mmCIF file of C-alpha atoms in Angstrom:
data_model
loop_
_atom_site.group_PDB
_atom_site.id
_atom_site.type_symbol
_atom_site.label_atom_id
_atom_site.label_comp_id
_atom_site.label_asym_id
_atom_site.label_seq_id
_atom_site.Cartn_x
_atom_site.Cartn_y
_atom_site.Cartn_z
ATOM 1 C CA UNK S 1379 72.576 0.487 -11.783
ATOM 2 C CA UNK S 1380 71.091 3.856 -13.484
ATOM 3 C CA UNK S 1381 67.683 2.840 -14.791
ATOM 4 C CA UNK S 1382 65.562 4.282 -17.108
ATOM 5 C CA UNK S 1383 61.587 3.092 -17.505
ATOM 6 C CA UNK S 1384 59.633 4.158 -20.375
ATOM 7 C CA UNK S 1385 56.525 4.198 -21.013
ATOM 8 C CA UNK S 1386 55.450 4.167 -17.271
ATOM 9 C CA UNK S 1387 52.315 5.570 -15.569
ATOM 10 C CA UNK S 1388 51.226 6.666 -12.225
ATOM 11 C CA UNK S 1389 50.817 2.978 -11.074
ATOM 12 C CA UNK S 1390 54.026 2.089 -12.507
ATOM 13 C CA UNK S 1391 55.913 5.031 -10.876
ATOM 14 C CA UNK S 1392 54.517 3.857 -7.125
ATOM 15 C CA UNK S 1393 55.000 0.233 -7.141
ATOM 16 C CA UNK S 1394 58.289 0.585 -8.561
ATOM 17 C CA UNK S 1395 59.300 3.074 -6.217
ATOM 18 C CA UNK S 1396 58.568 0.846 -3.254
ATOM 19 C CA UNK S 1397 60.308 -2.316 -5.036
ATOM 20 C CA UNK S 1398 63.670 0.215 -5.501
ATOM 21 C CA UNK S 1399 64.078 1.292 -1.862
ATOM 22 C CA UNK S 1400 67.193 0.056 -0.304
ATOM 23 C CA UNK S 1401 68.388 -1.579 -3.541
ATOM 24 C CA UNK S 1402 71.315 1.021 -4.098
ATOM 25 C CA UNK S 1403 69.728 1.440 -7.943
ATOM 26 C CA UNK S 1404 68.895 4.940 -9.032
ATOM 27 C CA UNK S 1405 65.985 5.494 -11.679
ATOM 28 C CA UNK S 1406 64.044 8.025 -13.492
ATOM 29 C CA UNK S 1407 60.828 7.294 -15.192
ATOM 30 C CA UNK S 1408 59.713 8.760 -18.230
ATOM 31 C CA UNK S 1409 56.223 8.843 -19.730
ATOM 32 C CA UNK S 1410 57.881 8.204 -23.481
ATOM 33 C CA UNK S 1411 57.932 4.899 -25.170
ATOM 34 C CA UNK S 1412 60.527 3.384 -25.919
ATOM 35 C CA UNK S 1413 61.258 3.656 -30.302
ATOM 36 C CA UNK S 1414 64.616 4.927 -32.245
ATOM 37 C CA UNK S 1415 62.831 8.337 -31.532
ATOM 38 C CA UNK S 1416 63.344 8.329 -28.340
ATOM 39 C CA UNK S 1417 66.074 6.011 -27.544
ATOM 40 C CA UNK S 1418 68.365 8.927 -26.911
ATOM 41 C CA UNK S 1419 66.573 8.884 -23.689
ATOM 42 C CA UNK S 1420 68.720 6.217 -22.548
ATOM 43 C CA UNK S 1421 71.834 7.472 -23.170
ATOM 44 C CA UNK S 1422 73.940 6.693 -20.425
ATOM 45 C CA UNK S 1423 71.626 4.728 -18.641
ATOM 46 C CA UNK S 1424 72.918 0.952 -17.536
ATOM 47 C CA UNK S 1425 69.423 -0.533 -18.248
ATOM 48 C CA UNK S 1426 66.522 0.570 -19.956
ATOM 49 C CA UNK S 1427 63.308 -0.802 -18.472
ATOM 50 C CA UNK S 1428 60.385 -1.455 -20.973
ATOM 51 C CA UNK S 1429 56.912 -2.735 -21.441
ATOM 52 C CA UNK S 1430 54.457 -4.281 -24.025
ATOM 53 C CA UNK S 1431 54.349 -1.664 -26.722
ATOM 54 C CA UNK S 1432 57.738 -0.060 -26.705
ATOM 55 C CA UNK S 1433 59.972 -0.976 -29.412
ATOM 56 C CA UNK S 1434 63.673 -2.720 -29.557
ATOM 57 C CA UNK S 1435 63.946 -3.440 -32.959
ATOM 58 C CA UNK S 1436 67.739 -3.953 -34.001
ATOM 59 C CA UNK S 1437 68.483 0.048 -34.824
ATOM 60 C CA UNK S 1438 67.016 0.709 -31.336
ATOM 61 C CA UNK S 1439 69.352 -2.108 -29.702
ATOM 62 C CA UNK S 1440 72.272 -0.751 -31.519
ATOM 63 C CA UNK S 1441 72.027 2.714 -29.942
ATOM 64 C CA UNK S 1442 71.147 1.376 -26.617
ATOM 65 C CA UNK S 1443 74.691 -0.434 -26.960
ATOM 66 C CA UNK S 1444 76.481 2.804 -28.650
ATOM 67 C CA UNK S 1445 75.266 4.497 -25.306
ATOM 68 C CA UNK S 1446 76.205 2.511 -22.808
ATOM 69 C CA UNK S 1447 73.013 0.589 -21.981
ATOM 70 C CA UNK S 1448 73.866 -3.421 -21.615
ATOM 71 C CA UNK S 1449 70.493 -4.638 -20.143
ATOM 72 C CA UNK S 1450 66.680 -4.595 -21.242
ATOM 73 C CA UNK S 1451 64.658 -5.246 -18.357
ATOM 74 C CA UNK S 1452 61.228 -6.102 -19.722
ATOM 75 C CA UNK S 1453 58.135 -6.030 -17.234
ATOM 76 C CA UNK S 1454 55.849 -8.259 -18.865
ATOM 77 C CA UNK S 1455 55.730 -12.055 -20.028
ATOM 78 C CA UNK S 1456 55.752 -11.543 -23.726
ATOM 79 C CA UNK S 1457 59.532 -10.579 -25.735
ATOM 80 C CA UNK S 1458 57.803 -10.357 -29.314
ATOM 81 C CA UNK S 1459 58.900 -6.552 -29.393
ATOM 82 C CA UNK S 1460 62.455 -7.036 -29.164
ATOM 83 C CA UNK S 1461 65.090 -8.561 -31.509
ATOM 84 C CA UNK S 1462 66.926 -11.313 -29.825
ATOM 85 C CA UNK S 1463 69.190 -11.519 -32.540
ATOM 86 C CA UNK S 1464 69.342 -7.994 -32.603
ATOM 87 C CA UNK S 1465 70.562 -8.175 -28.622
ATOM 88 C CA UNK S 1466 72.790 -11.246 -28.819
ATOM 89 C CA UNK S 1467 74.408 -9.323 -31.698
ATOM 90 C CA UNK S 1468 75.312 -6.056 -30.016
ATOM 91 C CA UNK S 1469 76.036 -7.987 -26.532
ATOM 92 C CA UNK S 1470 73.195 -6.793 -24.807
ATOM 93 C CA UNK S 1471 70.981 -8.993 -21.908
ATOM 94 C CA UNK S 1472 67.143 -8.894 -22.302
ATOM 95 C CA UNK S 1473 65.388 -9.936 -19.095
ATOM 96 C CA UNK S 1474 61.804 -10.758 -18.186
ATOM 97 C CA UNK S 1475 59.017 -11.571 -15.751
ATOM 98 C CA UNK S 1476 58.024 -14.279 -16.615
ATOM 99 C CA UNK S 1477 54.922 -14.855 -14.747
ATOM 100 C CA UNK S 1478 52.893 -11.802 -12.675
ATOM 101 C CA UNK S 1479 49.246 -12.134 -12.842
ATOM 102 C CA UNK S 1480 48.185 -15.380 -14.199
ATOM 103 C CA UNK S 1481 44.975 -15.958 -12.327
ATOM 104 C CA UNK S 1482 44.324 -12.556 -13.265
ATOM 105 C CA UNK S 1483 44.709 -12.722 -17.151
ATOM 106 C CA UNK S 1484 42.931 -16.435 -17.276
ATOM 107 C CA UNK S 1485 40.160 -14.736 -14.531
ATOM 108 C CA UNK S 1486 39.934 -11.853 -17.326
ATOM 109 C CA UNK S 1487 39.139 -14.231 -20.518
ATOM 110 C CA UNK S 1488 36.490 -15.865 -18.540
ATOM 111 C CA UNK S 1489 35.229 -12.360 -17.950
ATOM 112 C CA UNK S 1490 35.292 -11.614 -21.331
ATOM 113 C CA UNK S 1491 33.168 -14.723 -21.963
ATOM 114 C CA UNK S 1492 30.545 -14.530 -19.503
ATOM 115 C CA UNK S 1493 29.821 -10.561 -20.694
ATOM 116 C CA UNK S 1494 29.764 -11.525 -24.376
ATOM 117 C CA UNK S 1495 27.431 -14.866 -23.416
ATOM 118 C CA UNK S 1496 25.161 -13.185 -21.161
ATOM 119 C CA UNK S 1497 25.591 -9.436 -22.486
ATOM 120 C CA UNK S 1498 25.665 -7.831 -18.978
ATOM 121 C CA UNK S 1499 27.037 -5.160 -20.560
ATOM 122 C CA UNK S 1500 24.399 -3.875 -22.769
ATOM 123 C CA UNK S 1501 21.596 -5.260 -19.790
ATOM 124 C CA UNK S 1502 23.532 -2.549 -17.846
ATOM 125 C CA UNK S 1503 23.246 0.217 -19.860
ATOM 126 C CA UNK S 1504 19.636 -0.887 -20.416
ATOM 127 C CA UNK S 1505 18.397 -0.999 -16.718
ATOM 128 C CA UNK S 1506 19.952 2.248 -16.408
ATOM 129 C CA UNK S 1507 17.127 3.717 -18.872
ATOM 130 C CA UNK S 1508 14.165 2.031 -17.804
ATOM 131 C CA UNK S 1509 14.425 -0.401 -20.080
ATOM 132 C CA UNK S 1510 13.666 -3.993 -18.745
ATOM 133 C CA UNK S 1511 13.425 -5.959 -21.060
ATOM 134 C CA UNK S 1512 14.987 -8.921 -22.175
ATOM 135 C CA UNK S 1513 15.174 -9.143 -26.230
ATOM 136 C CA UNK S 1514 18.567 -9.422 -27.405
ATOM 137 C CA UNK S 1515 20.416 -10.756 -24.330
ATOM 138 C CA UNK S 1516 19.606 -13.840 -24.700
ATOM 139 C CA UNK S 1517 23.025 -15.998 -23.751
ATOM 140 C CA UNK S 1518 23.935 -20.097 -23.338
ATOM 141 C CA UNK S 1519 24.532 -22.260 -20.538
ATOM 142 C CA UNK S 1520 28.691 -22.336 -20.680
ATOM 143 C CA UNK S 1521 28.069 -25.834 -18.735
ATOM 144 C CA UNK S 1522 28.513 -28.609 -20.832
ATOM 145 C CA UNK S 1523 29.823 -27.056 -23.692
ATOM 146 C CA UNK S 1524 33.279 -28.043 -25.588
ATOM 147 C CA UNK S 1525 35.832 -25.065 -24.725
ATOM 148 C CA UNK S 1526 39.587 -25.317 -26.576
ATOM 149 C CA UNK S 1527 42.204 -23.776 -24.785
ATOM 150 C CA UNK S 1528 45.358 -22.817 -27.385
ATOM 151 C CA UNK S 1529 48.727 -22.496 -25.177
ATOM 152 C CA UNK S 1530 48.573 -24.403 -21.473
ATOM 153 C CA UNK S 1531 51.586 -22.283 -19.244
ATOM 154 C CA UNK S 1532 50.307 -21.237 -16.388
ATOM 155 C CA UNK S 1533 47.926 -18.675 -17.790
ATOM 156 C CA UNK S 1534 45.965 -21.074 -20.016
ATOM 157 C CA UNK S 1535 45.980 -24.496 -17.673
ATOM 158 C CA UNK S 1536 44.617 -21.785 -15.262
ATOM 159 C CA UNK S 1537 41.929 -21.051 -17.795
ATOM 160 C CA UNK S 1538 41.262 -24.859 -18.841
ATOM 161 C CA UNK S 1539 41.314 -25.665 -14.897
ATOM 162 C CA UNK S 1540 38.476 -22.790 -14.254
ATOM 163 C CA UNK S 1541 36.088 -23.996 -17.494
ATOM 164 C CA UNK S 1542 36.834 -27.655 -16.823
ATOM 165 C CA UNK S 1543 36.011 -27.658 -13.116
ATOM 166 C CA UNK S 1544 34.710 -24.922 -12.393
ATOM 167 C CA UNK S 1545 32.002 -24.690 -15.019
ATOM 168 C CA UNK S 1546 31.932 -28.182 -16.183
ATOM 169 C CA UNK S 1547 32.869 -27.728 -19.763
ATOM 170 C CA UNK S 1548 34.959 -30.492 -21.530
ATOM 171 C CA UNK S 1549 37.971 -28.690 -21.977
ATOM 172 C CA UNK S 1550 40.108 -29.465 -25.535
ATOM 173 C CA UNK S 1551 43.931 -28.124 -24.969
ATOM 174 C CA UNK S 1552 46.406 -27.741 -27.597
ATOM 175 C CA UNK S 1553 50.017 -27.203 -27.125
ATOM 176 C CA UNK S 1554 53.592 -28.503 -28.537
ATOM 177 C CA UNK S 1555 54.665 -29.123 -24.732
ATOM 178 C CA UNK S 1556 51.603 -30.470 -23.147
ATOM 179 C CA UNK S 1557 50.956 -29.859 -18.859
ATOM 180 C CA UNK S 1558 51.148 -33.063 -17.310
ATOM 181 C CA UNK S 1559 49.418 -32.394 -14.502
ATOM 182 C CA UNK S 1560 46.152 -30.884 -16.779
ATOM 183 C CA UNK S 1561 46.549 -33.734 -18.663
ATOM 184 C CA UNK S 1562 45.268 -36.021 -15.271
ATOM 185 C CA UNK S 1563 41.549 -33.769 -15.187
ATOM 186 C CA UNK S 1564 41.420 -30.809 -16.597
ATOM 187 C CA UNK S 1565 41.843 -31.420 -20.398
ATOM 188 C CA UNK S 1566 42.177 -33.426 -22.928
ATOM 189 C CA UNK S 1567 44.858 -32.291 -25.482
ATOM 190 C CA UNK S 1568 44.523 -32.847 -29.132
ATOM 191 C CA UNK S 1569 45.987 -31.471 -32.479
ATOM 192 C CA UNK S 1570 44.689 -28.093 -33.514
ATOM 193 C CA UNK S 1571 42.350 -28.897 -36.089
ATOM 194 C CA UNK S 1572 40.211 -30.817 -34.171
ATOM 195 C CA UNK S 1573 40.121 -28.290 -30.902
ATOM 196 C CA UNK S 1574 38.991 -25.621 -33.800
ATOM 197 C CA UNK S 1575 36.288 -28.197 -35.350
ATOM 198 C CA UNK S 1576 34.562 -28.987 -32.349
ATOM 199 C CA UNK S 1577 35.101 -26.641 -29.352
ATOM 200 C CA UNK S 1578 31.994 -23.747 -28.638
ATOM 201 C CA UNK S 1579 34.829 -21.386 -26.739
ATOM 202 C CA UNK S 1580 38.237 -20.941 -28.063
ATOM 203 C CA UNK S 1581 40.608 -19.042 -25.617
ATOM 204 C CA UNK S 1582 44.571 -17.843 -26.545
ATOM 205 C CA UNK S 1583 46.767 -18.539 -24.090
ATOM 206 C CA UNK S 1584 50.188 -18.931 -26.227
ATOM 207 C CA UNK S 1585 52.983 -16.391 -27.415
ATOM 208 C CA UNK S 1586 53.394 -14.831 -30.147
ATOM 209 C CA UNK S 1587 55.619 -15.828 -32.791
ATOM 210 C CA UNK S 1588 56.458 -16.460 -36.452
ATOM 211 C CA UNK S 1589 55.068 -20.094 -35.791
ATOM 212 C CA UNK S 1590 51.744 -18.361 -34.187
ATOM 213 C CA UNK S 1591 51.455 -14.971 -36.254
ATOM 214 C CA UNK S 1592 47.657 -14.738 -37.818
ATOM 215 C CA UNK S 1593 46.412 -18.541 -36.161
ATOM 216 C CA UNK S 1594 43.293 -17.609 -36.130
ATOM 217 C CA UNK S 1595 42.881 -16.079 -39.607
ATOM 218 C CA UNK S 1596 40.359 -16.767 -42.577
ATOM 219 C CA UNK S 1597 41.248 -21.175 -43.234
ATOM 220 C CA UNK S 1598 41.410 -22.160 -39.565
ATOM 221 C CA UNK S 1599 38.408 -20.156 -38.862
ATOM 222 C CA UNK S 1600 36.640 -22.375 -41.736
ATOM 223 C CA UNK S 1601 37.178 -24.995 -39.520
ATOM 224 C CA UNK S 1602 35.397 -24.132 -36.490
ATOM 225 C CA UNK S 1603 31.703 -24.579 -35.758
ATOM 226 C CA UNK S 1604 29.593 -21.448 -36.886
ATOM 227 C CA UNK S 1605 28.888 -19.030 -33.890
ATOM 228 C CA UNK S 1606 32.424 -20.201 -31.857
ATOM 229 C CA UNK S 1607 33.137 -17.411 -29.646
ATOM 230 C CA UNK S 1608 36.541 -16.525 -29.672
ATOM 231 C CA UNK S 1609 38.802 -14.830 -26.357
ATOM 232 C CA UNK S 1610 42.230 -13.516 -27.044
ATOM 233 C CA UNK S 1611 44.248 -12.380 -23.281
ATOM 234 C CA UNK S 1612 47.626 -12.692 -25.201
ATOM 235 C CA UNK S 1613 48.675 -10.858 -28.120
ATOM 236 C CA UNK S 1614 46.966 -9.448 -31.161
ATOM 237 C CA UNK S 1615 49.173 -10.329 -33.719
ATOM 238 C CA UNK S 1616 47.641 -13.983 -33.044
ATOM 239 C CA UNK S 1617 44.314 -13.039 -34.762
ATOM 240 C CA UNK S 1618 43.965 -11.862 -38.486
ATOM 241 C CA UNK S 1619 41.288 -8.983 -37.288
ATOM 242 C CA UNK S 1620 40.462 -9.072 -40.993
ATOM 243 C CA UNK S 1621 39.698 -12.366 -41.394
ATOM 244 C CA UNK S 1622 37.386 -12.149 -38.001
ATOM 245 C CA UNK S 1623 35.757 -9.456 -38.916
ATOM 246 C CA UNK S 1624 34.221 -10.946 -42.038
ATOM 247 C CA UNK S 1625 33.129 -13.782 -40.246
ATOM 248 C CA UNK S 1626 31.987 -11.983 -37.245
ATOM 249 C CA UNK S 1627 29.746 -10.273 -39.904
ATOM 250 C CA UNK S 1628 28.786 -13.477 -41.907
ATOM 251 C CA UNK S 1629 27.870 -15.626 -38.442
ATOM 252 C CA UNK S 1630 30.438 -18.123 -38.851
ATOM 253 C CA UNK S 1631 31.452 -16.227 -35.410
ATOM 254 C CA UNK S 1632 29.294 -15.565 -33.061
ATOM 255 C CA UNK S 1633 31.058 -13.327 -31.017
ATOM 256 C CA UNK S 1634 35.106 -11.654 -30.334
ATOM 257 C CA UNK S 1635 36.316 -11.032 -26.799
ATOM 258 C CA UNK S 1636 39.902 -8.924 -27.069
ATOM 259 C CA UNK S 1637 42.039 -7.695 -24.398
ATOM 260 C CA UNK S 1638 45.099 -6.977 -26.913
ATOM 261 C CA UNK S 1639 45.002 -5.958 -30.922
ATOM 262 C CA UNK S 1640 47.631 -5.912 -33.291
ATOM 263 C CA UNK S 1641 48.096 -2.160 -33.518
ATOM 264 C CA UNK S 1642 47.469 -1.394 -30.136
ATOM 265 C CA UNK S 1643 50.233 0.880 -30.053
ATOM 266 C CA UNK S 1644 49.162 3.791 -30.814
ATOM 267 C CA UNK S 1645 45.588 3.271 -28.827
ATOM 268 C CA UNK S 1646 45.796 1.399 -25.443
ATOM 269 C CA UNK S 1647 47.121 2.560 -22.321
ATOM 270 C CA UNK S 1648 46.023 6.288 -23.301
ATOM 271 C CA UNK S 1649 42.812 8.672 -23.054
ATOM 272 C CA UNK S 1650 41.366 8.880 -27.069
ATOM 273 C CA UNK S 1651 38.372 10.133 -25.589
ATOM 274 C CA UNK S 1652 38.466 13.932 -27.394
ATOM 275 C CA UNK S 1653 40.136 12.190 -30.572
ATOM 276 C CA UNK S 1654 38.909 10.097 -33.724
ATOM 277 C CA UNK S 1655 40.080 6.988 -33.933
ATOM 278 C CA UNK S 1656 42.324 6.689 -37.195
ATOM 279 C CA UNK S 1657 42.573 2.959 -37.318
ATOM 280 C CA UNK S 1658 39.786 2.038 -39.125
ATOM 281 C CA UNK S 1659 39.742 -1.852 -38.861
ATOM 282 C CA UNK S 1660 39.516 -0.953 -34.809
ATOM 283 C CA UNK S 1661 37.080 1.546 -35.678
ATOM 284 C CA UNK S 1662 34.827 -1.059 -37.735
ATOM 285 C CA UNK S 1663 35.118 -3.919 -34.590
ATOM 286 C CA UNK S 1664 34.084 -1.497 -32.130
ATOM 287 C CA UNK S 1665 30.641 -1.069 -34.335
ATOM 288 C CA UNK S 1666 29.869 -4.575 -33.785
ATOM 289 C CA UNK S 1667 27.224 -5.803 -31.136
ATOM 290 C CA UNK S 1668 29.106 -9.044 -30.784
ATOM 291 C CA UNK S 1669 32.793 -7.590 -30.401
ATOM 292 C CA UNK S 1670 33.915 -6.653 -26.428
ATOM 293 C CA UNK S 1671 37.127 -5.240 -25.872
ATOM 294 C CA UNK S 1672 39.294 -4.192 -23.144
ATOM 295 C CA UNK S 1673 42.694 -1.964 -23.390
ATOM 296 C CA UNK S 1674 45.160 -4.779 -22.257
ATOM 297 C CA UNK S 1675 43.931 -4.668 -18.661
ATOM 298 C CA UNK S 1676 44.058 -8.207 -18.377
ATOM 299 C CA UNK S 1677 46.922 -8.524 -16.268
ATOM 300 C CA UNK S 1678 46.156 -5.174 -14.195
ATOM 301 C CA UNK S 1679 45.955 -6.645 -10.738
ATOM 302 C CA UNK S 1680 47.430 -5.242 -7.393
ATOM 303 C CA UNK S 1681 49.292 -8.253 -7.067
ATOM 304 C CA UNK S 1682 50.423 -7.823 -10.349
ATOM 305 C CA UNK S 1683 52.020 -4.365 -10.130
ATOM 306 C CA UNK S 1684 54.080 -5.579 -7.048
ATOM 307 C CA UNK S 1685 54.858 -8.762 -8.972
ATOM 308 C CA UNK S 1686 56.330 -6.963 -12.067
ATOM 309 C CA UNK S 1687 58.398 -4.516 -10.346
ATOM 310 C CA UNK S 1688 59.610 -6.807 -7.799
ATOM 311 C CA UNK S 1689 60.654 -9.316 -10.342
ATOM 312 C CA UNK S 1690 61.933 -6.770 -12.334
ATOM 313 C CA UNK S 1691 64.190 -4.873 -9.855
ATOM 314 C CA UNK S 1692 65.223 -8.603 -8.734
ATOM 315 C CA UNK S 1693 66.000 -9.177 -12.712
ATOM 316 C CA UNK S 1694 68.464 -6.190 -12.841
ATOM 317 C CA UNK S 1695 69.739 -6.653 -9.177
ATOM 318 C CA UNK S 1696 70.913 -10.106 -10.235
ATOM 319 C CA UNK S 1697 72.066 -9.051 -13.621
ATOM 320 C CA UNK S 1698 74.467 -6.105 -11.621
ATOM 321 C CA UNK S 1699 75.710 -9.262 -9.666
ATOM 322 C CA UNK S 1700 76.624 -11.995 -11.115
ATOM 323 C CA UNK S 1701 76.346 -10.637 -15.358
ATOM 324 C CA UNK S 1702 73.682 -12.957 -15.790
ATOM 325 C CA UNK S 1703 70.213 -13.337 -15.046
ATOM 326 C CA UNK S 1704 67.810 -16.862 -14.123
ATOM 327 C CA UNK S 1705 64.853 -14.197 -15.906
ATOM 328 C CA UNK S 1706 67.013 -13.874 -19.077
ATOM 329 C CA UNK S 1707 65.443 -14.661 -22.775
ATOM 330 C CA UNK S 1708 68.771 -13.265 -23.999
ATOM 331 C CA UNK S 1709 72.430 -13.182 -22.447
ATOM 332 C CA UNK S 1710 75.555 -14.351 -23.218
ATOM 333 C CA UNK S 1711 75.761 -16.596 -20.406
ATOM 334 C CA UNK S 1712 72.594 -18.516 -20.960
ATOM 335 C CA UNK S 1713 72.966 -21.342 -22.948
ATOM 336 C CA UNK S 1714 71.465 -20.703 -26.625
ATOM 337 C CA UNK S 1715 68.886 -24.069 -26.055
ATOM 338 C CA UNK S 1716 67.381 -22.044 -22.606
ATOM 339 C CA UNK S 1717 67.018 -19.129 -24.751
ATOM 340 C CA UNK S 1718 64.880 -21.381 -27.428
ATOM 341 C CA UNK S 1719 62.861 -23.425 -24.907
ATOM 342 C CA UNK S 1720 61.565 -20.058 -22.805
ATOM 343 C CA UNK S 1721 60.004 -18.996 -26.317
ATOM 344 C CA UNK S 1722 57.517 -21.299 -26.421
ATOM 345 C CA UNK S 1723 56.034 -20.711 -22.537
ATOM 346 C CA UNK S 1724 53.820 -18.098 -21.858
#
């Protein structure tokens, strides 16, 4: 097949050219991302191979199909960016990778926990001075303490597993399709109002979705005991930034770990360094002492990179052979209940 990847970097570029050798499929990589802008791009290109932040809304699906492009490999977990009903509509197959780094991502939130807790961060920059001395870092003991986990696929029982034995927290879980097998150890599950009434830690672990959009926003943070710290790995359309930001100001929470953000778009994944920041609600979080954020790096692993583009090459290799694909979120020969169910994993 002729591929096309957008948005790709230097890292993308080198483990996908190892994945592609001997496969028969030619490729060329462009630095763009993917929007009804430059959708052109593709033109004549079988599949068109995209990532987090590129857009397939239904006017960019519809000239991906005008031009001859009939599969959308994604290389990622997520599929919030692209319009199913937009693809099923216009005949094209959207593919995914369904799993990549997920003791990476769940290894990340914990990361983002212990730096918030313990403030290694700032301790850092404050050995680095002279300065020795301990006001304002002081953290908790994680041991002990209740920790809710929102979403348990493999990212987020990994997460619940890691708090529950390895740090000895009593782990809350919430999810419409429970884990058996956390279910036996791990975690308890319960509904969600009582994981966001009692729990210390809240952690994300679930897709985003209509059903999802804004959870944590200004009434379900008025549940939650003052000072929760909160940990988002997923996506940032799950947290009204808003609505945090007020209470991250008012004390109600303590403190914000964020590997994603709603409009990440036009930030992560690129050097700002000589520019102002124009988003000013990002702008105003990264003022705040109790706010730590990292540019979507959670799942940036060398196991990952292989991972991705050897499931994705395998996605499109498969789709070439047989018009379908076991990866698929979308395509005509996947039955429309499969296409339901994979919505709701992470």
């Amino acid at each position: 097949m002729k591929i096309i990847l957008f948005n790709t970097k230097a890292y993308d570029r080198e483990s996908f050219e190892k994945a592609l050798s001997g496969t028969g499929h030619t490729v060329r990589f462009v630095e763009a991302k993917l929007n009804i802008e430059t959708v052109k791009l593709a033109s004549g290109y079988d599949c068109a191979c995209i990532f987090v932040n590129d857009i397939a809304d239904e006017s960019v699906i519809k000239e991906l199909a005008a031009n001859g492009t009939k599969f959308i490999a994604l290389r990622c977990a997520g599929f919030n960016n692209v319009d199913l009903h937009a693809a099923r509509k216009y005949g094209v197959c959207v593919a995914r990778v369904p799993e990549y780094s997920p003791y990476g991502v769940a290894e990340h939130a914990i990361a983002l926990m212990m730096t918030l807790n313990r403030k290694t961060h700032r301790a850092h920059n404050r050995i680095r001075e002279g300065n020795f001395a301990l006001s304002g870092l002081l953290g908790f003991d994680i041991h002990g303490k209740t920790a809710g986990v929102i979403g348990t696929g493999k990212i987020g029982s990994i997460a619940a597993k890691i708090l529950g034995e390895g740090f000895g927290c009593k782990v809350l879980a919430y999810d419409k399709f429970p884990n058996p097998e956390l279910e036996k150890g791990s975690a308890e599950y319960t509904d969600l109002d009582t994981l966001l009434k009692k729990c210390d830690i809240i952690t994300l672990h679930c897709p985003l979705n209509p059903e999802t959009h804004y959870l944590i926003n200004k009434d379900s943070i008025g549940l939650m005991k003052p000072g929760v710290m909160i940990i988002n790995t997923s996506r940032g359309g799950l947290i009204d930034t808003l609505a945090v930001i007020d209470a991250l100001k008012s004390g109600a929470v303590g403190s914000l770990g964020i590997d994603v953000y709603e409009e990440e778009g036009d930030l992560f994944f690129e050097d700002l360094s000589g520019n102002v920041i124009q988003d000013d609600v990002f702008a105003r979080l990264l003022t705040l002492p109790n706010v730590m954020i990292t540019g979507h790096q959670a799942y940036f692993t060398a196991e990952a990179l292989v991972n991705i583009a050897e499931t994705t090459i395998g996605n499109i290799t498969e789709y070439e052979e047989n018009d379908t694909c076991v990866n698929a979120v979308f395509c005509d020969r996947i039955r429309t209940s499969e296409s339901v169910r994979i919505q709701n994993m992470d």
